[in-house]
Short mmCIF file of C-alpha atoms and ligand atoms in Angstrom, two decimals:
data_model
loop_
_atom_site.label_atom_id
_atom_site.label_comp_id
_atom_site.label_asym_id
_atom_site.label_seq_id
_atom_site.Cartn_x
_atom_site.Cartn_y
_atom_site.Cartn_z
CA UNK A 272 33.19 46.54 25.35
CA UNK A 273 31.76 43.81 22.92
CA UNK A 274 34.37 41.82 20.96
CA UNK A 275 32.75 39.76 18.60
CA UNK A 276 34.63 37.12 16.36
CA UNK A 277 33.57 35.95 13.13
CA UNK A 278 34.78 33.16 10.98
CA UNK A 279 35.79 35.50 7.85
CA UNK A 280 35.75 38.55 6.25
CA UNK A 281 32.34 38.05 5.00
CA UNK A 282 30.68 37.14 8.26
CA UNK A 283 32.80 40.40 9.89
CA UNK A 284 31.46 42.62 7.31
CA UNK A 285 27.82 41.45 7.89
CA UNK A 286 27.58 41.63 11.56
CA UNK A 287 29.08 45.10 10.95
CA UNK A 288 26.69 45.93 8.55
CA UNK A 289 23.67 44.68 10.92
CA UNK A 290 24.74 47.00 13.81
CA UNK A 291 24.95 50.17 11.36
CA UNK A 292 21.63 48.86 9.84
CA UNK A 293 20.08 48.89 13.34
CA UNK A 294 21.24 52.36 14.19
CA UNK A 295 19.65 53.69 11.13
CA UNK A 296 16.42 51.77 11.61
CA UNK A 297 16.22 52.97 15.48
CA UNK A 298 16.87 56.40 14.61
CA UNK A 299 16.61 57.17 11.15
CA UNK A 300 18.06 60.86 11.23
CA UNK A 301 21.26 59.13 13.06
CA UNK A 302 24.58 60.68 12.44
CA UNK A 303 27.26 58.18 11.24
CA UNK A 304 30.93 58.52 11.44
CA UNK A 305 32.56 56.72 8.31
CA UNK A 306 36.02 55.34 7.15
CA UNK A 307 37.58 54.50 4.19
CA UNK A 308 40.44 51.65 3.26
CA UNK A 309 39.83 48.01 2.21
CA UNK A 310 38.18 46.85 5.55
CA UNK A 311 35.00 48.61 5.29
CA UNK A 312 34.14 47.77 1.75
CA UNK A 313 32.25 44.43 2.40
CA UNK A 314 30.20 46.26 4.95
CA UNK A 315 29.49 48.84 2.59
CA UNK A 316 28.27 46.22 -0.05
CA UNK A 317 26.13 44.80 2.49
CA UNK A 318 24.30 48.08 3.45
CA UNK A 319 23.96 48.60 -0.29
CA UNK A 320 22.20 45.02 -0.70
CA UNK A 321 19.81 45.88 2.55
CA UNK A 322 19.14 49.43 0.98
CA UNK A 323 17.83 47.48 -2.34
CA UNK A 324 16.53 44.62 -1.23
CA UNK A 325 14.99 45.32 2.23
CA UNK A 326 14.52 49.12 1.66
CA UNK A 327 17.07 50.36 4.48
CA UNK A 328 16.40 54.13 4.19
CA UNK A 329 19.41 56.61 4.52
CA UNK A 330 17.28 59.67 3.14
CA UNK A 331 17.56 61.26 6.89
CA UNK A 332 21.15 59.72 7.44
CA UNK A 333 23.88 62.40 8.00
CA UNK A 334 27.53 61.21 7.56
CA UNK A 335 31.19 62.52 8.69
CA UNK A 336 34.13 60.71 7.33
CA UNK A 337 37.23 60.60 9.09
CA UNK A 338 39.69 61.68 6.90
CA UNK A 339 41.25 63.15 3.42
CA UNK A 340 44.23 63.61 1.82
CA UNK A 341 45.45 67.09 1.45
CA UNK A 342 45.12 68.06 -2.11
CA UNK A 343 42.58 65.84 -3.10
CA UNK A 344 38.92 65.58 -3.24
CA UNK A 345 36.01 65.64 -5.90
CA UNK A 346 32.59 67.31 -5.89
CA UNK A 347 30.04 64.48 -5.50
CA UNK A 348 28.33 63.40 -8.53
CA UNK A 349 30.00 65.65 -10.59
CA UNK A 350 32.52 64.39 -13.52
CA UNK A 351 35.95 63.07 -11.80
CA UNK A 352 39.28 62.23 -13.20
CA UNK A 353 41.54 59.53 -11.25
CA UNK A 354 41.50 61.38 -8.36
CA UNK A 355 42.60 59.19 -5.52
CA UNK A 356 40.57 61.20 -2.72
CA UNK A 357 38.62 59.59 -0.16
CA UNK A 358 35.71 61.33 -0.98
CA UNK A 359 35.53 59.58 -4.58
CA UNK A 360 36.04 56.40 -2.71
CA UNK A 361 33.11 56.94 -0.64
CA UNK A 362 30.89 57.90 -3.45
CA UNK A 363 31.82 55.09 -5.73
CA UNK A 364 31.63 52.19 -2.84
CA UNK A 365 28.67 53.73 -0.74
CA UNK A 366 27.05 57.02 -1.75
CA UNK A 367 26.15 56.73 -5.22
CA UNK A 368 24.34 53.33 -4.68
CA UNK A 369 22.11 54.55 -1.51
CA UNK A 370 19.34 57.32 -1.24
CA UNK A 371 21.77 59.50 1.18
CA UNK A 372 21.28 63.19 0.33
CA UNK A 373 24.25 64.95 -0.74
CA UNK A 374 23.80 67.84 1.56
CA UNK A 375 24.10 65.14 4.52
CA UNK A 376 27.44 64.18 3.32
CA UNK A 377 30.80 65.49 5.16
CA UNK A 378 34.14 64.62 4.21
CA UNK A 379 36.93 66.81 5.28
CA UNK A 380 38.25 69.16 2.17
CA UNK A 381 41.46 67.98 1.01
CA UNK A 382 41.33 71.15 -1.46
CA UNK A 383 40.62 73.76 0.99
CA UNK A 384 42.69 76.74 1.15
CA UNK A 385 42.91 77.09 4.86
CA UNK A 386 43.24 73.51 6.28
CA UNK A 387 43.28 74.91 10.11
CA UNK A 388 40.21 76.99 9.60
CA UNK A 389 38.49 73.96 8.02
CA UNK A 390 39.37 71.77 10.69
CA UNK A 391 37.97 74.13 13.21
CA UNK A 392 34.86 74.01 10.86
CA UNK A 393 34.47 70.28 10.78
CA UNK A 394 34.37 70.04 14.31
CA UNK A 395 31.86 72.99 14.69
CA UNK A 396 29.91 71.05 11.97
CA UNK A 397 29.77 67.62 13.90
CA UNK A 398 28.59 69.43 16.89
CA UNK A 399 25.71 71.08 14.88
CA UNK A 400 24.80 67.95 13.73
CA UNK A 401 24.32 66.76 17.36
CA UNK A 402 27.43 64.61 17.43
CA UNK A 403 28.18 61.40 15.98
CA UNK A 404 25.80 58.38 17.06
CA UNK A 405 27.94 55.51 15.64
CA UNK A 406 31.49 55.98 14.38
CA UNK A 407 32.81 53.29 11.94
CA UNK A 408 36.37 52.53 12.11
CA UNK A 409 39.18 50.58 10.53
CA UNK A 410 42.56 49.99 12.50
CA UNK A 411 45.91 50.83 10.78
CA UNK A 412 48.84 48.71 10.91
CA UNK A 413 50.68 51.08 13.08
CA UNK A 414 47.42 50.94 15.15
CA UNK A 415 46.20 54.48 13.86
CA UNK A 416 42.40 55.41 13.66
CA UNK A 417 41.94 58.01 10.93
CA UNK A 418 45.46 59.27 10.10
CA UNK A 419 46.38 59.45 13.81
CA UNK A 420 49.46 57.88 13.52
CA UNK A 421 51.78 56.90 16.72
CA UNK A 422 52.71 59.97 18.83
CA UNK A 423 49.39 61.78 18.13
CA UNK A 424 47.75 63.10 21.28
CA UNK A 425 44.82 61.02 22.33
CA UNK A 426 42.77 64.21 23.26
CA UNK A 427 43.68 65.37 19.50
CA UNK A 428 40.65 67.25 17.58
CA UNK A 429 40.42 67.20 13.80
CA UNK A 430 43.57 68.60 12.50
CA UNK A 431 46.04 68.49 9.70
CA UNK A 432 48.84 65.72 10.05
CA UNK A 433 51.61 64.34 8.42
CA UNK A 434 51.40 60.48 7.25
CA UNK A 435 54.29 57.93 8.28
CA UNK A 436 55.99 56.04 5.69
CA UNK A 437 54.34 52.93 6.91
CA UNK A 438 51.02 54.69 6.23
CA UNK A 439 52.20 55.78 2.86
CA UNK A 440 53.50 52.20 1.93
CA UNK A 441 50.09 50.70 3.04
CA UNK A 442 47.95 53.01 1.23
CA UNK A 443 50.10 53.09 -1.84
CA UNK A 444 49.22 49.66 -2.24
CA UNK A 445 45.59 49.87 -1.48
CA UNK A 446 44.76 53.23 -3.40
CA UNK A 447 47.72 54.67 -5.78
CA UNK A 448 49.34 51.47 -7.39
CA UNK A 449 46.43 50.64 -9.69
CA UNK A 450 45.81 54.03 -10.52
CA UNK A 451 49.84 54.02 -11.93
CA UNK A 452 50.70 56.81 -9.73
CA UNK A 453 54.06 56.81 -8.41
CA UNK A 454 54.33 56.40 -4.64
CA UNK A 455 56.56 59.85 -4.36
CA UNK A 456 53.60 61.67 -5.86
CA UNK A 457 51.31 60.43 -3.05
CA UNK A 458 50.09 63.43 -0.73
CA UNK A 459 52.21 63.26 2.52
CA UNK A 460 49.53 65.11 4.75
CA UNK A 461 45.92 64.43 5.64
CA UNK A 462 43.22 66.17 7.47
CA UNK A 463 41.65 63.59 10.08
CA UNK A 464 39.26 63.58 13.03
CA UNK A 465 41.38 63.46 16.14
CA UNK A 466 41.25 60.79 18.70
CA UNK A 467 39.47 63.08 20.87
CA UNK A 468 36.91 64.09 18.23
CA UNK A 469 36.53 60.09 17.52
CA UNK A 470 35.78 59.58 21.46
CA UNK A 471 32.84 61.92 21.54
CA UNK A 472 30.87 59.55 19.18
CA UNK A 473 28.17 57.76 21.10
CA UNK A 474 29.13 54.63 20.04
CA UNK A 475 31.99 53.04 18.33
CA UNK A 476 32.09 50.10 15.79
CA UNK A 477 36.02 48.99 14.87
CA UNK A 478 36.11 46.32 12.27
CA UNK A 479 39.74 44.38 11.58
CA UNK A 480 40.33 41.52 9.19
CA UNK A 481 43.34 39.48 8.42
CA UNK A 482 46.48 38.25 10.44
CA UNK A 483 48.76 41.29 9.35
CA UNK A 484 46.85 43.27 12.26
CA UNK A 485 46.76 40.60 14.48
CA UNK A 486 49.63 41.81 16.70
CA UNK A 487 48.28 45.62 16.54
CA UNK A 488 44.68 44.06 17.28
CA UNK A 489 46.15 42.69 20.70
CA UNK A 490 48.12 45.85 21.41
CA UNK A 491 45.12 47.72 20.82
CA UNK A 492 42.64 46.04 22.87
CA UNK A 493 44.81 44.04 25.39
CA UNK A 494 47.76 46.27 25.59
CA UNK A 495 48.30 49.72 27.62
CA UNK A 496 46.78 52.89 26.57
CA UNK A 497 49.09 54.52 24.71
CA UNK A 498 49.74 57.12 22.00
CA UNK A 499 52.10 54.96 20.22
CA UNK A 500 49.03 52.67 19.36
CA UNK A 501 46.35 55.72 19.08
CA UNK A 502 43.57 53.16 18.67
CA UNK A 503 44.21 51.94 22.40
CA UNK A 504 42.31 55.22 23.42
CA UNK A 505 38.98 52.84 22.65
CA UNK A 506 39.66 51.33 26.10
CA UNK A 507 39.07 55.04 27.31
CA UNK A 508 35.43 55.36 25.37
CA UNK A 509 32.41 55.57 27.85
CA UNK A 510 29.67 54.50 25.52
CA UNK A 511 29.08 51.46 23.49
CA UNK A 512 31.90 49.80 21.79
CA UNK A 513 31.72 46.88 19.57
CA UNK A 514 34.65 45.24 17.83
CA UNK A 515 34.09 42.89 14.98
CA UNK A 516 37.40 40.76 13.92
CA UNK A 517 37.52 38.06 11.66
CA UNK A 518 39.51 34.81 12.99
CA UNK A 519 43.26 35.66 11.70
CA UNK A 520 42.74 39.33 13.20
CA UNK A 521 41.87 38.03 16.61
CA UNK A 522 44.35 34.99 16.79
CA UNK A 523 46.74 36.92 18.99
CA UNK A 524 44.31 38.01 21.59
CA UNK A 525 45.01 36.79 24.93
CA UNK A 526 41.28 36.35 26.07
CA UNK A 527 39.73 35.51 22.71
CA UNK A 528 37.89 32.58 24.41
CA UNK A 529 36.44 34.76 27.18
CA UNK A 530 35.17 37.24 24.45
CA UNK A 531 33.28 34.40 22.60
CA UNK A 532 31.90 33.06 26.02
CA UNK A 533 30.60 36.46 26.56
CA UNK A 534 28.79 36.90 23.17
CA UNK A 535 27.57 33.39 23.92
CA UNK A 536 26.17 34.16 27.30
CA UNK A 537 24.46 37.63 25.96
CA UNK A 538 22.74 35.64 23.35
CA UNK A 539 21.61 33.21 25.85
CA UNK A 540 20.47 35.66 28.37
CA UNK A 541 18.81 38.10 25.72
CA UNK A 542 21.27 40.86 26.93
C1 F6R B 32 40.37 55.36 6.48
C2 F6R B 32 40.88 55.55 7.94
C3 F6R B 32 42.21 54.67 7.96
C4 F6R B 32 42.13 53.18 7.80
C5 F6R B 32 43.04 52.25 8.36
C6 F6R B 32 42.86 50.67 7.74
O1 F6R B 32 39.41 56.47 6.70
O2 F6R B 32 40.86 56.25 8.90
O3 F6R B 32 42.46 54.56 9.21
O4 F6R B 32 41.04 52.75 8.63
O5 F6R B 32 44.51 52.45 7.58
O6 F6R B 32 42.89 50.92 6.51
P1 F6R B 32 42.65 49.38 5.57
O7 F6R B 32 41.29 49.33 5.73
O8 F6R B 32 42.73 49.86 4.30
O9 F6R B 32 43.46 48.36 6.23
#
């Protein structure tokens, strides 16, 4: 596991975007797993810049998003209203600014009439695409990945889940308050890739910023593997793992100096 500590959010975002861009350059038809939330916005902005200024080409890239609120969704590139779906977020923050093909974008369908059947199909679609090459992840305040809240099985697959009060609070601030939607009107369920689904990705890129998540970062990376911090399953992943943190998010790590040392040594030895 490579743990990279960057001075601030901007540097974290640049490093993360560079890792994604190098995946796209080395495998133009790669499959990316994507996340929403406040954390990846800077990474997406940097990818958009790379697309515009350096010609980073997404024309063959396929994407699978982690999650979606039940009852929410838009048809990409058709007119939409104040829907607070993750589909809308992705369209506005990334997809409409790059040359990705609409048919290559996959986001759980929050408006499905049969969520359980949909979840099965989503897993099959990921397999059919050849599996995820690089999965981008944020970290929830309670340690979740996707919407895999404390207590979710570490082997879980894409499924319909209930959200915790904390996640509703966190996401109310981020998504709903600005849209003048009452907290009581927020969806309480979501479709999410499972922890098992996420661990199937060939490589994982987790990004975290801010001192508010410092305790959770330490539990996730240096604590025991537990379903109470579902992202601690990162310690079980068998492929490439890169974690990019800003200084405040890394501030509670016991071995931060070691991680800095390892990064320096790897650069020095060209590894
Ligand atoms: C979003 C997702 C969530 C977020 C997490 C952190 O698709 O899967 O797990 O990554 O809740 O959200 P932010 O970045 O808003 O702090």
